[in-house]
Amino acid sequence: LVNSNKRHCMTVLDWSIIAAYLAAMVGMSVYLGRNQKNQDDYYVGGRTLPWWAIGVSTMATQTSAISFISKPAFVALKPGGGLTWLQFELALPFAIIVVMVFLLPFFRKLQLVSVYEYLEMRYDASVRYLISGVFLVSRGMAAGVIIYANAIVLAVCLEVPLWITIKKIAHRCCNIDL
């Protein structure tokens, strides 16, 4: 058992790993973004990405801090509900395969960037705006949960009050997104 009185401070090794990770992410971003000339290159990889790269990207889009923080705890600790959630997580790769086999060729053929463009083409602009709005509201609420989950971990690791980590993460997210 872990001694609950022991302080969990970040060591030099911990900070070194974090710094190396961040440097690698910045380096990869610069390297991979060097050939982007227009919006088509940025949003859809110039429409030249192989199927496996799109699959990995789609899978990564489904992953967040919540994936690593709450889902394992939910599966392990939820009475009678853990296996149901685990089933969902294990089915996700198969769902991505279905998307790659059936939906990706369809959207590529139509030269679309998003499903919202398809909704406008199939129905009208009001449907596109409605579904886009619902998505934005749901992602906004999910962002609050993601910020809170990350803030809890950082508050424990850095030994600072929770409100400070919430404020710092929210500030950083706004600066990156804008």
Coordinates of C-alpha atoms in Angstrom, one line a residue:
L1 CA 0.0 0.0 0.0
V2 CA 1.1 3.6 -0.7
N3 CA 1.8 5.8 2.3
S4 CA -0.9 8.5 2.0
N5 CA 1.3 10.9 4.0
K6 CA 4.1 10.8 1.5
R7 CA 4.2 13.9 -0.8
H8 CA 4.2 13.2 -4.5
C9 CA 6.6 15.9 -5.9
M10 CA 7.7 16.1 -9.5
T11 CA 11.3 15.1 -9.9
V12 CA 13.9 16.4 -12.3
L13 CA 13.3 13.2 -14.3
D14 CA 9.6 13.9 -14.5
W15 CA 10.1 17.4 -15.7
S16 CA 12.8 16.2 -18.2
I17 CA 10.3 13.7 -19.7
I18 CA 7.6 16.3 -20.0
A19 CA 10.1 18.8 -21.6
A20 CA 11.3 16.1 -24.1
Y21 CA 7.7 15.2 -25.0
L22 CA 6.7 18.9 -25.6
A23 CA 9.8 19.5 -27.6
A24 CA 9.1 16.4 -29.7
M25 CA 5.5 17.5 -30.3
V26 CA 6.7 21.0 -31.4
G27 CA 9.4 19.5 -33.6
M28 CA 6.9 17.0 -35.2
S29 CA 4.4 19.9 -35.8
V30 CA 7.0 22.0 -37.6
Y31 CA 8.4 19.1 -39.6
L32 CA 4.9 17.8 -40.7
G33 CA 3.5 21.3 -41.3
R34 CA 6.4 22.5 -43.5
N35 CA 4.6 21.4 -46.8
Q36 CA 1.2 22.9 -46.0
K37 CA 0.4 25.5 -48.6
N38 CA -3.4 26.0 -48.3
Q39 CA -6.5 25.0 -46.4
D40 CA -6.8 21.7 -48.3
D41 CA -3.4 20.7 -47.1
Y42 CA -4.2 21.6 -43.5
Y43 CA -7.7 20.1 -43.2
V44 CA -7.5 17.0 -45.4
G45 CA -3.8 16.4 -46.0
G46 CA -4.0 17.5 -49.6
R47 CA -6.3 14.6 -50.2
T48 CA -3.3 12.3 -50.5
L49 CA -3.2 10.6 -47.1
P50 CA -3.2 6.8 -47.1
W51 CA -6.1 4.9 -45.5
W52 CA -4.0 3.8 -42.5
A53 CA -3.0 7.4 -41.7
I54 CA -6.6 8.5 -41.8
G55 CA -7.5 5.6 -39.5
V56 CA -4.8 6.5 -37.0
S57 CA -5.9 10.1 -37.1
T58 CA -9.6 9.1 -36.6
M59 CA -8.6 6.9 -33.6
A60 CA -6.5 9.7 -32.1
T61 CA -9.4 12.1 -32.4
Q62 CA -11.4 9.8 -30.2
T63 CA -8.8 9.9 -27.5
S64 CA -8.4 12.6 -24.8
A65 CA -7.2 12.9 -21.2
I66 CA -10.6 11.4 -20.2
S67 CA -9.6 8.2 -22.1
F68 CA -6.6 7.7 -19.8
I69 CA -8.0 9.1 -16.6
S70 CA -11.6 8.2 -16.2
K71 CA -12.3 5.3 -18.5
P72 CA -10.0 2.8 -16.8
A73 CA -11.4 3.8 -13.4
F74 CA -15.0 3.5 -14.7
V75 CA -14.3 0.0 -16.1
A76 CA -12.6 -1.2 -12.9
L77 CA -14.8 0.4 -10.2
K78 CA -18.3 0.8 -11.6
P79 CA -20.5 -1.9 -10.1
G80 CA -22.2 -3.8 -12.9
G81 CA -21.3 -1.2 -15.5
G82 CA -17.6 -1.6 -16.1
L83 CA -17.8 -4.4 -18.6
T84 CA -20.5 -2.5 -20.6
W85 CA -18.1 0.4 -21.0
L86 CA -15.2 -1.9 -21.7
Q87 CA -17.2 -3.4 -24.5
F88 CA -17.6 0.0 -26.1
E89 CA -13.9 0.7 -25.9
L90 CA -13.0 -2.6 -27.4
A91 CA -15.5 -2.1 -30.3
L92 CA -14.1 1.3 -31.2
P93 CA -11.3 0.0 -33.5
F94 CA -14.0 -2.0 -35.4
A95 CA -16.1 1.1 -35.8
I96 CA -13.2 3.0 -37.2
I97 CA -12.6 0.2 -39.7
V98 CA -16.3 0.5 -40.8
V99 CA -15.8 4.2 -41.2
M100 CA -12.7 3.7 -43.3
V101 CA -14.2 1.1 -45.5
F102 CA -17.7 2.6 -46.1
L103 CA -17.7 6.3 -45.3
L104 CA -14.3 7.5 -46.2
P105 CA -14.5 6.5 -49.9
F106 CA -17.9 8.1 -50.1
F107 CA -16.7 11.4 -48.7
R108 CA -13.5 11.3 -50.8
K109 CA -15.5 10.8 -54.0
L110 CA -17.7 13.9 -53.1
Q111 CA -14.6 16.0 -52.3
L112 CA -16.0 16.9 -48.9
V113 CA -14.2 18.0 -45.8
S114 CA -16.8 17.3 -43.2
V115 CA -20.1 15.5 -42.7
Y116 CA -21.7 18.9 -42.2
E117 CA -21.0 19.7 -45.9
Y118 CA -22.8 16.5 -46.8
L119 CA -25.8 17.4 -44.7
E120 CA -26.0 20.8 -46.4
M121 CA -25.7 19.1 -49.8
R122 CA -28.2 16.4 -49.0
Y123 CA -30.8 18.6 -47.1
D124 CA -30.1 22.3 -46.8
A125 CA -28.0 24.9 -44.9
S126 CA -30.4 25.0 -41.9
V127 CA -29.7 21.3 -41.2
R128 CA -26.0 21.9 -41.4
Y129 CA -26.2 24.8 -39.0
L130 CA -28.4 23.0 -36.6
I131 CA -26.2 19.9 -36.4
S132 CA -23.1 22.0 -36.3
G133 CA -24.6 24.0 -33.4
V134 CA -25.5 20.8 -31.5
F135 CA -22.0 19.5 -32.0
L136 CA -20.4 22.8 -30.8
V137 CA -22.5 22.9 -27.7
S138 CA -21.8 19.2 -26.8
R139 CA -18.0 19.7 -27.4
G140 CA -18.0 22.9 -25.3
M141 CA -19.5 20.9 -22.4
A142 CA -17.1 18.1 -23.0
A143 CA -14.2 20.5 -22.9
G144 CA -15.2 21.5 -19.4
V145 CA -15.0 17.9 -18.2
I146 CA -11.7 17.4 -20.0
I147 CA -10.2 20.6 -18.5
Y148 CA -11.4 19.5 -15.0
A149 CA -10.0 16.0 -15.3
N150 CA -6.6 17.3 -16.4
A151 CA -6.7 19.9 -13.7
I152 CA -7.2 17.3 -11.0
V153 CA -4.1 15.3 -12.2
L154 CA -2.0 18.5 -12.4
A155 CA -3.1 19.8 -9.0
V156 CA -2.0 16.5 -7.5
C157 CA 1.3 16.3 -9.4
L158 CA 2.3 19.9 -9.0
E159 CA 0.8 20.2 -5.5
V160 CA -1.1 23.4 -6.3
P161 CA -4.7 24.3 -5.6
L162 CA -7.2 22.9 -8.1
W163 CA -8.6 26.3 -9.1
I164 CA -5.1 27.4 -10.3
T165 CA -4.7 24.4 -12.6
I166 CA -8.2 24.8 -14.0
K167 CA -7.4 28.5 -14.7
K168 CA -4.0 27.7 -16.3
I169 CA -5.3 24.9 -18.5
A170 CA -8.3 26.9 -19.7
H171 CA -6.1 29.9 -20.4
R172 CA -3.6 27.7 -22.3
C173 CA -6.5 26.1 -24.3
C174 CA -7.9 29.5 -25.3
N175 CA -4.5 30.7 -26.4
I176 CA -3.8 27.6 -28.5
D177 CA -7.3 27.6 -30.1
L178 CA -7.3 31.2 -30.9

